[in-house]
mmCIF file of C-alpha atoms in Angstrom:
data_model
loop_
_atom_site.group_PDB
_atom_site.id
_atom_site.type_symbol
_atom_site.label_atom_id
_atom_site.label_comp_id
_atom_site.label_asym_id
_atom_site.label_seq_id
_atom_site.Cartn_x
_atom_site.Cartn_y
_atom_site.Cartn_z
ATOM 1 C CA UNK A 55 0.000 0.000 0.000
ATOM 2 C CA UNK A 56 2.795 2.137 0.588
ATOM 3 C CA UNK A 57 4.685 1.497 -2.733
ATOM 4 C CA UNK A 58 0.821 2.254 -4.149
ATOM 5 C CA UNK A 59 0.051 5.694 -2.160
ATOM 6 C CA UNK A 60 3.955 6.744 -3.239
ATOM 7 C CA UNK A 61 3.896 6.544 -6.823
ATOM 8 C CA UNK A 62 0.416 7.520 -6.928
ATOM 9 C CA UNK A 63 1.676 10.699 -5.122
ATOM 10 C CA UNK A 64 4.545 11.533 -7.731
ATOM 11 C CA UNK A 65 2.430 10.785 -10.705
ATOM 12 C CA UNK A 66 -1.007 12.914 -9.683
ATOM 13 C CA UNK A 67 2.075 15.767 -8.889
ATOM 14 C CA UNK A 68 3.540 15.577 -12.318
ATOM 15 C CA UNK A 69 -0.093 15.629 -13.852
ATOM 16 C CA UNK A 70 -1.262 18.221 -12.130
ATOM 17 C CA UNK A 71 1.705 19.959 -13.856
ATOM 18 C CA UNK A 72 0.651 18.882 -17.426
ATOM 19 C CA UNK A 73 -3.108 19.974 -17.809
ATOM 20 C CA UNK A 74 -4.074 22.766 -19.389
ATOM 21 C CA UNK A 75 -6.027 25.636 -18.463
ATOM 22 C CA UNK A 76 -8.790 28.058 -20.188
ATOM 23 C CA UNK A 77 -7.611 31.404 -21.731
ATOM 24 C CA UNK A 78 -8.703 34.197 -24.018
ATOM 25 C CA UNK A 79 -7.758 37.247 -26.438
ATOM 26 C CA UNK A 80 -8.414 39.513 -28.731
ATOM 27 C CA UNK A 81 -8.044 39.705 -32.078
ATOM 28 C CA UNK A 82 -6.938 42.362 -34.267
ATOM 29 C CA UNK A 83 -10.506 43.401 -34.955
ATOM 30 C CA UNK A 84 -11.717 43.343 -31.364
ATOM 31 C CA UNK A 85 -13.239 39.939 -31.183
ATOM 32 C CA UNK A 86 -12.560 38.076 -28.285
ATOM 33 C CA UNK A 87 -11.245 34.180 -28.871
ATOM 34 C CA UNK A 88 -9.748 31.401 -26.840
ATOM 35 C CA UNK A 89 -10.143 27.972 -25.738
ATOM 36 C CA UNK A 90 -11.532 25.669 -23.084
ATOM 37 C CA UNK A 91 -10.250 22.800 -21.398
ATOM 38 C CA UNK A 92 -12.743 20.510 -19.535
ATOM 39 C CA UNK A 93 -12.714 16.620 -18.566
ATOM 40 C CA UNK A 94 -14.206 13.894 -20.535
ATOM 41 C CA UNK A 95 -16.954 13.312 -18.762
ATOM 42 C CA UNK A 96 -16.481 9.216 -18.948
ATOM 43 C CA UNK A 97 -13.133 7.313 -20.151
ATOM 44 C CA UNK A 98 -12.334 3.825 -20.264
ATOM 45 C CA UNK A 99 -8.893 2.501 -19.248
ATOM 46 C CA UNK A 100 -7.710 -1.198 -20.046
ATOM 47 C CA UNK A 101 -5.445 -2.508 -17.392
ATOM 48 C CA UNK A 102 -3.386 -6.045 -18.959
ATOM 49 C CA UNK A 103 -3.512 -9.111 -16.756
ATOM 50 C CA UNK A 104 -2.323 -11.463 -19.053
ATOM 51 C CA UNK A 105 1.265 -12.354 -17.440
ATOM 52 C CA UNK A 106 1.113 -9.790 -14.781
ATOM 53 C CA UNK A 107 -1.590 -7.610 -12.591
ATOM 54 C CA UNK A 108 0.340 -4.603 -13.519
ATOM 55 C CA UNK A 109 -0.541 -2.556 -10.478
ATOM 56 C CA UNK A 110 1.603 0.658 -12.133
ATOM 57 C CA UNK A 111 -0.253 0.780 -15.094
ATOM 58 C CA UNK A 112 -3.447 1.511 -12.712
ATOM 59 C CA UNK A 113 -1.187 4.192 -11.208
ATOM 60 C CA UNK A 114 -0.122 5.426 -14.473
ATOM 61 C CA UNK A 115 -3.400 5.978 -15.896
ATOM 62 C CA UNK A 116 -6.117 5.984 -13.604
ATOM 63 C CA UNK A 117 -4.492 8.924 -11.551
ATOM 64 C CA UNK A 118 -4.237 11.110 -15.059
ATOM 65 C CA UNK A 119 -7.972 11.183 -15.142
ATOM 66 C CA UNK A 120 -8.907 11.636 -11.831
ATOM 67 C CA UNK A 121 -6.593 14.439 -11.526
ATOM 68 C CA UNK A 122 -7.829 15.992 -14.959
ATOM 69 C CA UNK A 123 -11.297 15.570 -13.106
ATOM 70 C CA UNK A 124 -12.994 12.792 -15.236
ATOM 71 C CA UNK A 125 -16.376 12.391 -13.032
ATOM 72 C CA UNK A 126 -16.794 8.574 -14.633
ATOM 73 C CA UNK A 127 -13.259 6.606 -14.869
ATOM 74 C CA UNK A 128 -14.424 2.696 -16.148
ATOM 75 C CA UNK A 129 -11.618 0.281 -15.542
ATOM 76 C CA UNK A 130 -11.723 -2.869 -18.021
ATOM 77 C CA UNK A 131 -8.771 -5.833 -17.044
ATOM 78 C CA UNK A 132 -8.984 -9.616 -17.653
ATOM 79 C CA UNK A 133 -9.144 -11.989 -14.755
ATOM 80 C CA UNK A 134 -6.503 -14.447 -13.373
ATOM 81 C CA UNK A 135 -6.992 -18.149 -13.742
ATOM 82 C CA UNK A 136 -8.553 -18.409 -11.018
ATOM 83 C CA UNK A 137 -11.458 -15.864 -12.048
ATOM 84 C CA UNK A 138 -10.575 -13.148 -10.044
ATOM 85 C CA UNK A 139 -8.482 -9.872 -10.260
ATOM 86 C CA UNK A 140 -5.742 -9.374 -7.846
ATOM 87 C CA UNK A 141 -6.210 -7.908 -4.721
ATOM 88 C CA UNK A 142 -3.258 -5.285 -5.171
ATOM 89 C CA UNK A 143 -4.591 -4.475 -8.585
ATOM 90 C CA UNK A 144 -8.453 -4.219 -7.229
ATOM 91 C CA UNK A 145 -6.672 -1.575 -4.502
ATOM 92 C CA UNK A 146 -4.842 0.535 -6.805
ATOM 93 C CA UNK A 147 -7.714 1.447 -9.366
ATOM 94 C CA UNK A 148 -9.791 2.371 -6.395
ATOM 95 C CA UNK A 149 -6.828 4.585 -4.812
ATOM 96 C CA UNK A 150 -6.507 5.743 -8.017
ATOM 97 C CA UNK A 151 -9.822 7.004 -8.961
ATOM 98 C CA UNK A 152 -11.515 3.945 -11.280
ATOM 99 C CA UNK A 153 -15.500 4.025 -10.509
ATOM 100 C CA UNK A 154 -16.208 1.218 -12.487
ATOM 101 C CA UNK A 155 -14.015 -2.160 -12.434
ATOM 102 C CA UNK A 156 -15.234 -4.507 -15.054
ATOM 103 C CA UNK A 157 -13.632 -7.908 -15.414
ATOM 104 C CA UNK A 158 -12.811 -8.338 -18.874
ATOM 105 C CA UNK A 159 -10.057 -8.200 -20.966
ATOM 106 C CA UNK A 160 -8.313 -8.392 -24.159
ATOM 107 C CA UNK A 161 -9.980 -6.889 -27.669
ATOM 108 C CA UNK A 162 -13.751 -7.611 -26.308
ATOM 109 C CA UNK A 163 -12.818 -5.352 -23.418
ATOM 110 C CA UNK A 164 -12.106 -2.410 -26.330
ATOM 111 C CA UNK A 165 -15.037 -3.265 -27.912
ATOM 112 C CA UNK A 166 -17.251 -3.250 -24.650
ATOM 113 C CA UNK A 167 -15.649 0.101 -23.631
ATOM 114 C CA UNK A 168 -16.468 2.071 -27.493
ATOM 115 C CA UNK A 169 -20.098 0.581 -28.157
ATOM 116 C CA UNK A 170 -21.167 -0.475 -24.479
ATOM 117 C CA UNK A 171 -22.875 -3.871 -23.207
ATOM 118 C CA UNK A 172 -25.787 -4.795 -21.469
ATOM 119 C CA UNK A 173 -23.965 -4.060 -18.681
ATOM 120 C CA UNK A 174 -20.997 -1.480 -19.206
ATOM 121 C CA UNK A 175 -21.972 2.321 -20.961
ATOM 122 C CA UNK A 176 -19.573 3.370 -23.934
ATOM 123 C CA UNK A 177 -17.371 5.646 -23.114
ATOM 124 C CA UNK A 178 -15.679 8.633 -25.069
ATOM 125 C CA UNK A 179 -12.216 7.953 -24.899
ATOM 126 C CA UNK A 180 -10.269 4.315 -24.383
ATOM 127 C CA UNK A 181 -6.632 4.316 -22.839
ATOM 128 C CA UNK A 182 -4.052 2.105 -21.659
ATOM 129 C CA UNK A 183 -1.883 -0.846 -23.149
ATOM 130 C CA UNK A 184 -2.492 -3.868 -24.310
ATOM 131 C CA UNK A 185 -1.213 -6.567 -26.616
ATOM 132 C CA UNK A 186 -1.224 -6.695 -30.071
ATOM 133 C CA UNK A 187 -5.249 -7.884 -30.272
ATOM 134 C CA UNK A 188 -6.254 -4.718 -27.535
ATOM 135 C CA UNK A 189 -3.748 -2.524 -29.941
ATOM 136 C CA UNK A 190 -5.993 -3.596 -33.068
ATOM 137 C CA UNK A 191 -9.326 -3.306 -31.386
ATOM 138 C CA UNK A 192 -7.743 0.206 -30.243
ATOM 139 C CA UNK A 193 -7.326 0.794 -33.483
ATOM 140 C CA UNK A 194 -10.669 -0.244 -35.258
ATOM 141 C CA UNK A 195 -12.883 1.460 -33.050
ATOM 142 C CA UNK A 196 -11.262 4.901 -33.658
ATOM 143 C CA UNK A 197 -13.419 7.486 -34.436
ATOM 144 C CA UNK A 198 -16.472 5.581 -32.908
ATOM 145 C CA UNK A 199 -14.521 6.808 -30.181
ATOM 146 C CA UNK A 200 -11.292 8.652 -29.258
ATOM 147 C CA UNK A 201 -7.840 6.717 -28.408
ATOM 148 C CA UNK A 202 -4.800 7.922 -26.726
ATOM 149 C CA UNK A 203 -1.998 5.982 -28.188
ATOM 150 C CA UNK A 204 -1.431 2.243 -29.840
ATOM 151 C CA UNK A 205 1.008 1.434 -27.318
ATOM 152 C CA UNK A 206 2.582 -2.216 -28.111
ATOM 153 C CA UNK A 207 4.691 -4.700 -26.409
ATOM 154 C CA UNK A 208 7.435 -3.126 -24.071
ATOM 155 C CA UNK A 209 11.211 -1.170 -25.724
ATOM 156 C CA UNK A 210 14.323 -0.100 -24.555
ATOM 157 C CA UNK A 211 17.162 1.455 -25.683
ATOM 158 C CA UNK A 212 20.519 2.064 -24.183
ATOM 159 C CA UNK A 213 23.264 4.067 -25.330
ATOM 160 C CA UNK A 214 26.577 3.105 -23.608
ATOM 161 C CA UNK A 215 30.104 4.694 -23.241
ATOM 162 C CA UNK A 216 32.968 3.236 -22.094
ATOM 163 C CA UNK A 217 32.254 4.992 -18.335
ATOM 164 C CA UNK A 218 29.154 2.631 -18.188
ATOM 165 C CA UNK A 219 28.393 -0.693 -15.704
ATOM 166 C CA UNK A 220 27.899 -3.184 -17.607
ATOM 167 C CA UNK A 221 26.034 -5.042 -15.102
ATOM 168 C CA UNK A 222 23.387 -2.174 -14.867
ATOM 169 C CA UNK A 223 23.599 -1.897 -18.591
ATOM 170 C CA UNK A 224 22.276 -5.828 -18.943
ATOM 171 C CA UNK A 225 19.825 -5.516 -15.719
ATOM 172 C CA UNK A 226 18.349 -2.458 -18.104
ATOM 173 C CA UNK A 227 18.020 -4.946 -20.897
ATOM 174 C CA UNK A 228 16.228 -7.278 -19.226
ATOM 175 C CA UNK A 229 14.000 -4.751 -17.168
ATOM 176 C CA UNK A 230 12.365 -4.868 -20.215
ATOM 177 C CA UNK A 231 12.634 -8.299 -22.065
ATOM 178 C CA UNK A 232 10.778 -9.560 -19.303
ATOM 179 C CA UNK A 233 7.638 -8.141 -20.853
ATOM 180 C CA UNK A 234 7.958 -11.125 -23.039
ATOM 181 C CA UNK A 235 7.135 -11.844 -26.462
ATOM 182 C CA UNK A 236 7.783 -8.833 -29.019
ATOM 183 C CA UNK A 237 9.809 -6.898 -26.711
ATOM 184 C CA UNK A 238 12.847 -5.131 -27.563
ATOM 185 C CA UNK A 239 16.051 -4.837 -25.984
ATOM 186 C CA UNK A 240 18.804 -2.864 -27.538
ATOM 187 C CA UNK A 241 22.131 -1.496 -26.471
ATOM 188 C CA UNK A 242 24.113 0.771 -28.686
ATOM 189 C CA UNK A 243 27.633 1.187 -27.327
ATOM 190 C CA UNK A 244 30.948 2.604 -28.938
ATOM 191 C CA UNK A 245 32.762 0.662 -26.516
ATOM 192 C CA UNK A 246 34.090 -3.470 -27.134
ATOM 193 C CA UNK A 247 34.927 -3.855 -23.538
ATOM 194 C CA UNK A 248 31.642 -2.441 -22.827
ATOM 195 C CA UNK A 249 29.656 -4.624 -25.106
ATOM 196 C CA UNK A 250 31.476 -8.403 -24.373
ATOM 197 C CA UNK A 251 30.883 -6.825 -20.412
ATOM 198 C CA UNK A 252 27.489 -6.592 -21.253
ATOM 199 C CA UNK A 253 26.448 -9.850 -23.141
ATOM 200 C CA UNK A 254 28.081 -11.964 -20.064
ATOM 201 C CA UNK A 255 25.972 -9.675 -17.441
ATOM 202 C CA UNK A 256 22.940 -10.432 -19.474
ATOM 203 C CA UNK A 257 23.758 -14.419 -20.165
ATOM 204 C CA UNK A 258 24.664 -14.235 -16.129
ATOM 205 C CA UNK A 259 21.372 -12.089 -15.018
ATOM 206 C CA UNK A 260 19.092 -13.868 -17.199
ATOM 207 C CA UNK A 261 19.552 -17.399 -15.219
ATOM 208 C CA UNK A 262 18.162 -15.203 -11.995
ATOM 209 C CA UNK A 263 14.894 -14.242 -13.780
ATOM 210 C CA UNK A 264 11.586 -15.499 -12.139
ATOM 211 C CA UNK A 265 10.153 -15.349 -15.377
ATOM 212 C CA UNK A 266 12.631 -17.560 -17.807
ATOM 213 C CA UNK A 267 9.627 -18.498 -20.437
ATOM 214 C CA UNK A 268 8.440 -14.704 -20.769
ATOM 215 C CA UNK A 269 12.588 -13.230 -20.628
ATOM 216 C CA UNK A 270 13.420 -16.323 -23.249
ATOM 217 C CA UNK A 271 11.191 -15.410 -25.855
ATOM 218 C CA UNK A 272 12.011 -11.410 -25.837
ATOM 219 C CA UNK A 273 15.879 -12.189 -25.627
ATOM 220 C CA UNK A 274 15.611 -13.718 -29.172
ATOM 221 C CA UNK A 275 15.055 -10.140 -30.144
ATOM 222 C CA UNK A 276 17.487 -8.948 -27.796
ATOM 223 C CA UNK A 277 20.478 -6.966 -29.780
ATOM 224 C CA UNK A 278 23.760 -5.499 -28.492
ATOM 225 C CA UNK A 279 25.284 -3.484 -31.267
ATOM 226 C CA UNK A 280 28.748 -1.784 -31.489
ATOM 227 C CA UNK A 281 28.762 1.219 -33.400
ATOM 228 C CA UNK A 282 31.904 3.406 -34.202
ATOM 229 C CA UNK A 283 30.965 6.689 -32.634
ATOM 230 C CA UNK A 284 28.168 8.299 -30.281
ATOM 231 C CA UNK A 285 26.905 9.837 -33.306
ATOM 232 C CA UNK A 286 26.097 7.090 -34.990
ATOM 233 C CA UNK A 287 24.468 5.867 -31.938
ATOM 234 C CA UNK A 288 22.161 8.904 -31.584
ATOM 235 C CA UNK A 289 21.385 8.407 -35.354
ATOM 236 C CA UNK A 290 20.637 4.867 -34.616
ATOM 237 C CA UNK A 291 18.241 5.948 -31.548
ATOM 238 C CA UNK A 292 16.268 8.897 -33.234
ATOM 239 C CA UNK A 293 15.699 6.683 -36.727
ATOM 240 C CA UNK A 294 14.177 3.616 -34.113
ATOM 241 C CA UNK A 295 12.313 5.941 -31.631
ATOM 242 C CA UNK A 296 12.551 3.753 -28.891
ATOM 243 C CA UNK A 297 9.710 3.992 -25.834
ATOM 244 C CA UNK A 298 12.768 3.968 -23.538
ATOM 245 C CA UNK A 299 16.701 5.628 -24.094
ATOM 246 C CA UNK A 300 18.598 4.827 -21.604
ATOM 247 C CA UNK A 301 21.365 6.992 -21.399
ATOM 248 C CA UNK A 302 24.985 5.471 -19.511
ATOM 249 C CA UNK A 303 27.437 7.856 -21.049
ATOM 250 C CA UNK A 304 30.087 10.272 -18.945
ATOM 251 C CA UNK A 305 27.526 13.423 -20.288
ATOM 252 C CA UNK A 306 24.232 12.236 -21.140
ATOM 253 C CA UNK A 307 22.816 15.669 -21.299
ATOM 254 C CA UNK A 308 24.766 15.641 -24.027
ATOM 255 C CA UNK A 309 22.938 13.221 -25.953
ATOM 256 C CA UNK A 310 19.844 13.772 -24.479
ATOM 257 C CA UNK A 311 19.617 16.753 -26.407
ATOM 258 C CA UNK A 312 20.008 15.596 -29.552
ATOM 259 C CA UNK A 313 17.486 13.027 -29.212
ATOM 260 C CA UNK A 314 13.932 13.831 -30.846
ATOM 261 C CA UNK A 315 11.785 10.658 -30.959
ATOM 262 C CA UNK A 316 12.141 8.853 -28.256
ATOM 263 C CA UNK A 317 9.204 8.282 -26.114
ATOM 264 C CA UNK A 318 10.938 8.501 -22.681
ATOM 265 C CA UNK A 319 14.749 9.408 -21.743
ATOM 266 C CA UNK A 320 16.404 8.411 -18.452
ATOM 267 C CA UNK A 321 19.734 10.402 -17.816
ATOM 268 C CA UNK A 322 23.118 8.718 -16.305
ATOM 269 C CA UNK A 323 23.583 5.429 -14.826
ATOM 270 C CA UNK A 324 21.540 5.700 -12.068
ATOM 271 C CA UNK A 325 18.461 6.498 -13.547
ATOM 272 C CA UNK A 326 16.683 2.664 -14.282
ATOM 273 C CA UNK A 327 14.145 2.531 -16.611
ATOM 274 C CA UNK A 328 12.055 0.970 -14.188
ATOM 275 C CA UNK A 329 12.299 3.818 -11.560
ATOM 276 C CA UNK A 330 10.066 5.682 -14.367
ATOM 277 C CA UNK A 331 7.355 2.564 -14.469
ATOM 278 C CA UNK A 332 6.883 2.569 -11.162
ATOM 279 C CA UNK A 333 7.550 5.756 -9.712
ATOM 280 C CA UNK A 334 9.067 8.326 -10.832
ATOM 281 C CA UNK A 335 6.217 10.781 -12.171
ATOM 282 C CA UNK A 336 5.453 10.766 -15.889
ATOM 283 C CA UNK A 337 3.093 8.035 -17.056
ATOM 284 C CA UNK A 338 5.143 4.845 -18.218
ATOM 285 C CA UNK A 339 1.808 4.891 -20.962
ATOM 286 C CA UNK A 340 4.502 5.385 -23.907
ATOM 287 C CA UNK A 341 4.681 5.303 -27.732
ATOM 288 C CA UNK A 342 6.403 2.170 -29.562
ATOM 289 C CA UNK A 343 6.601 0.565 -32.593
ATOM 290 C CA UNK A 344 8.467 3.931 -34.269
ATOM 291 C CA UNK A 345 5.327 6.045 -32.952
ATOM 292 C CA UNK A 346 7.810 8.239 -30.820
ATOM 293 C CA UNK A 347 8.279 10.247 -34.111
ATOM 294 C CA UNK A 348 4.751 11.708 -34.181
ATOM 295 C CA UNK A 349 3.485 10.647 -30.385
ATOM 296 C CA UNK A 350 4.150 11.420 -27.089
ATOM 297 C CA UNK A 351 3.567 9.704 -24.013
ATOM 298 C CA UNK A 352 0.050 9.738 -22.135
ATOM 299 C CA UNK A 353 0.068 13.071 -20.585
ATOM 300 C CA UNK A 354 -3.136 14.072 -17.826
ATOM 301 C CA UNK A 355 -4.376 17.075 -21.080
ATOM 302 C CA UNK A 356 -5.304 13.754 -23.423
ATOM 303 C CA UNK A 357 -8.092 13.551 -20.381
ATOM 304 C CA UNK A 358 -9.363 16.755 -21.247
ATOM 305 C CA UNK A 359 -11.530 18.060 -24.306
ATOM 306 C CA UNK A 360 -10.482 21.098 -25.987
ATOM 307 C CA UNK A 361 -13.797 23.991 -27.059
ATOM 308 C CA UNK A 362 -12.920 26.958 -28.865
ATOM 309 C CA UNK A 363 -14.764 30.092 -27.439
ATOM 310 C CA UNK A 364 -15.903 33.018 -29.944
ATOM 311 C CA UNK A 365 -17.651 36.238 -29.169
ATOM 312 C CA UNK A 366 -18.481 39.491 -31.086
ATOM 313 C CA UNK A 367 -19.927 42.991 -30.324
ATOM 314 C CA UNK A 368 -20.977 45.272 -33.074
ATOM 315 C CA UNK A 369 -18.034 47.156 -32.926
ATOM 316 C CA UNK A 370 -15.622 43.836 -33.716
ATOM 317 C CA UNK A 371 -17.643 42.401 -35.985
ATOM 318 C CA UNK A 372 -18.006 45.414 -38.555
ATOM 319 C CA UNK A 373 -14.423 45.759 -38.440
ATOM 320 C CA UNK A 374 -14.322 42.227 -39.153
ATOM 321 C CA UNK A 375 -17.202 42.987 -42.129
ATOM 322 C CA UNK A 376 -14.979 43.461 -45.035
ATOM 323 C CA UNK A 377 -12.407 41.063 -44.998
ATOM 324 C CA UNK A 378 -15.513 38.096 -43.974
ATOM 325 C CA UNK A 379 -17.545 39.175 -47.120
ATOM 326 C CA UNK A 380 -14.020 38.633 -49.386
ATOM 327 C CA UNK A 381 -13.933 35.028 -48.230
ATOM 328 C CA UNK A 382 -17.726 35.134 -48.716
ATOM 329 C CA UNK A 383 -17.341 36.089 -52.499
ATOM 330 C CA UNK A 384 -14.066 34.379 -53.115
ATOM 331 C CA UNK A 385 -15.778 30.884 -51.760
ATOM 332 C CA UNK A 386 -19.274 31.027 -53.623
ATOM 333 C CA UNK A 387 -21.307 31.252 -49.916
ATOM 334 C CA UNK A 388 -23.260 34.151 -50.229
ATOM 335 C CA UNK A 389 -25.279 32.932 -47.206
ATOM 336 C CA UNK A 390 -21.805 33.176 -45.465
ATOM 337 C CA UNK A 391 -21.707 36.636 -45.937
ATOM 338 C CA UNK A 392 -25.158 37.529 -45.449
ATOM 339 C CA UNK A 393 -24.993 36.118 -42.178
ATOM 340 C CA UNK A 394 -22.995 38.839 -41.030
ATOM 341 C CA UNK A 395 -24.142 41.842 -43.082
ATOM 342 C CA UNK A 396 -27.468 41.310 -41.953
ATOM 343 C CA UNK A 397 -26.564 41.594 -37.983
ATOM 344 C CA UNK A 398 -25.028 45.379 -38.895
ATOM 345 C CA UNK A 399 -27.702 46.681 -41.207
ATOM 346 C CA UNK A 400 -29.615 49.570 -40.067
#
């Protein structure tokens, strides 16, 4: 409970942080314009339970809405064997804000949350991971409803100098293999000392895991490359967008900098990727699958709804008269323009 109530602390802090908030102006002619930020009013958030009840992924989404103010937050996540969710799962979504906690998973959960049951309402928006069946239901019911991301199975990245610890390099790597099937582990070092280090860390650490059929599968895909220079390295990790660069150089700010797709970036060797899943702050919700280049990560604003707010007075609008009737004309929509010439007739 503690480990729940302290990341749930961090994370609601760092949201808080990210929403937006209402503003106006005016224009050149006098008209006054802004926007509007207010909660969805219901949202649906699919929790995986396939492998593991992940308990953070409650925390890292559930706690976005309720601190965006979402009145209805409906929790969909699949059932253990035995036919029940876990207990430390059940306790974070209520900590966290669900009001609903439907038992059901995979893509009939998407389904159930977009065009509603017997027993669950549709919701507008649908977010959280999944694998690659909850991605494609994601993905099919967009634009019956809204999605936040198409978040697939787990990445990271590492980019290693010759100051780096191999041994926290391969515990890194596997972090995230242990997601399982379709993860991706990659180091990118300009160092050979560094990268024979790390393959016997990895071959060493990997005989520890609690979790050798999941770690197995992923470390098929697993890749340690040697490449002749840090820039080629930070070429490498902007072309792949990773969900996770992990930065173990002497001056990661350095390259931090000069990355621009990755999802998430965790400076200096001790900075584990896993201290941002758990705890850190920003949602672990992240893009992958080369997404990074036009997504971000979930942020707590993707829980609000954007209006745009108009208003004229006589004054603003007839200084606004001549230029509307030249769209009017150029466009063909006389009714356009007639709209407005009729509210300043005399």
């Amino acid at each position: 409970w503690k480990a729940i109530e302290a990341s749930r602390a961090n994370v609601r802090a760092f949201a808080k942080r990210s929403l937006r908030k209402g503003w106006f102006m005016k224009n050149r002619q006098g008209a006054v314009a802004g926007e509007r930020f207010e909660p969805f009013r219901r949202v649906g958030i699919y929790i995986p339970g396939g492998t593991a009840p992940l308990v953070s992924t409650a925390i890292m989404t559930c706690t976005l809405a309720e601190a965006a103010g979402v009145p209805e937050i409906v929790a969909a996540t699949p059932a253990g064997p035995d036919g029940k969710v876990q207990p430390a799962l059940l306790a974070a979504l209520s900590r966290c804000g669900a009001t609903e906690i439907h038992r059901v998973g995979g893509a009939q959960a998407i389904a159930a949350l977009a065009f509603g049951t017997g027993t669950i309402h549709p919701v507008q928006k649908i977010f959280g991971p999944g694998n690659a069946y909850v991605v494609e239901a994601k993905r099919q019911v967009f634009g019956r409803v809204a999605i936040d991301l198409l978040p697939g199975p787990s990445e990271v990245l590492v980019i290693a100098d010759k100051t780096a610890n191999p041994d926290w390099v391969a515990a890194d790597l596997l972090a995230q293999a242990e997601h399982g099937h379709g993860s991706q582990a990659i180091l990118l070092t300009d160092s050979e000392k560094i990268l024979a280090a790390v393959e016997k860390a990895v071959a060493r650490q990997a005989k520890l895991s609690a979790r050798p059929a999941q770690l197995a599968k992923a470390l098929n895909e697993t890749m340690l490359i040697g490449v002749h220079n840090m820039d080629e390295a930070v070429g490498i990790a902007n072309a792949y967008a990773a969900e996770h660069v992990a930065i173990a150089t002497e001056r990661p700010g350095e390259i931090a900098a000069r990355l621009h797709s990755a999802g998430a970036v965790f400076l200096g060797g001790m900075s584990p990727v896993a201290a941002g899943d758990f705890l850190a702050g920003p949602s672990h919700e992240l893009p992958t699958g080369g997404a990074g280049h036009s997504f971000a990560g979930l942020t707590a604003d993707q829980f609000q709804r954007r209006t745009s707010v108009v208003m004229f007075d006589k004054k603003s609008l007839a200084a606004s008269q001549p230029f509307l009737a030249t769209f009017s004309e150029i466009e063909g929509l006389d009714a356009h323009g007639r709209s407005v010439s009729i509210r300043l007739a005399k």
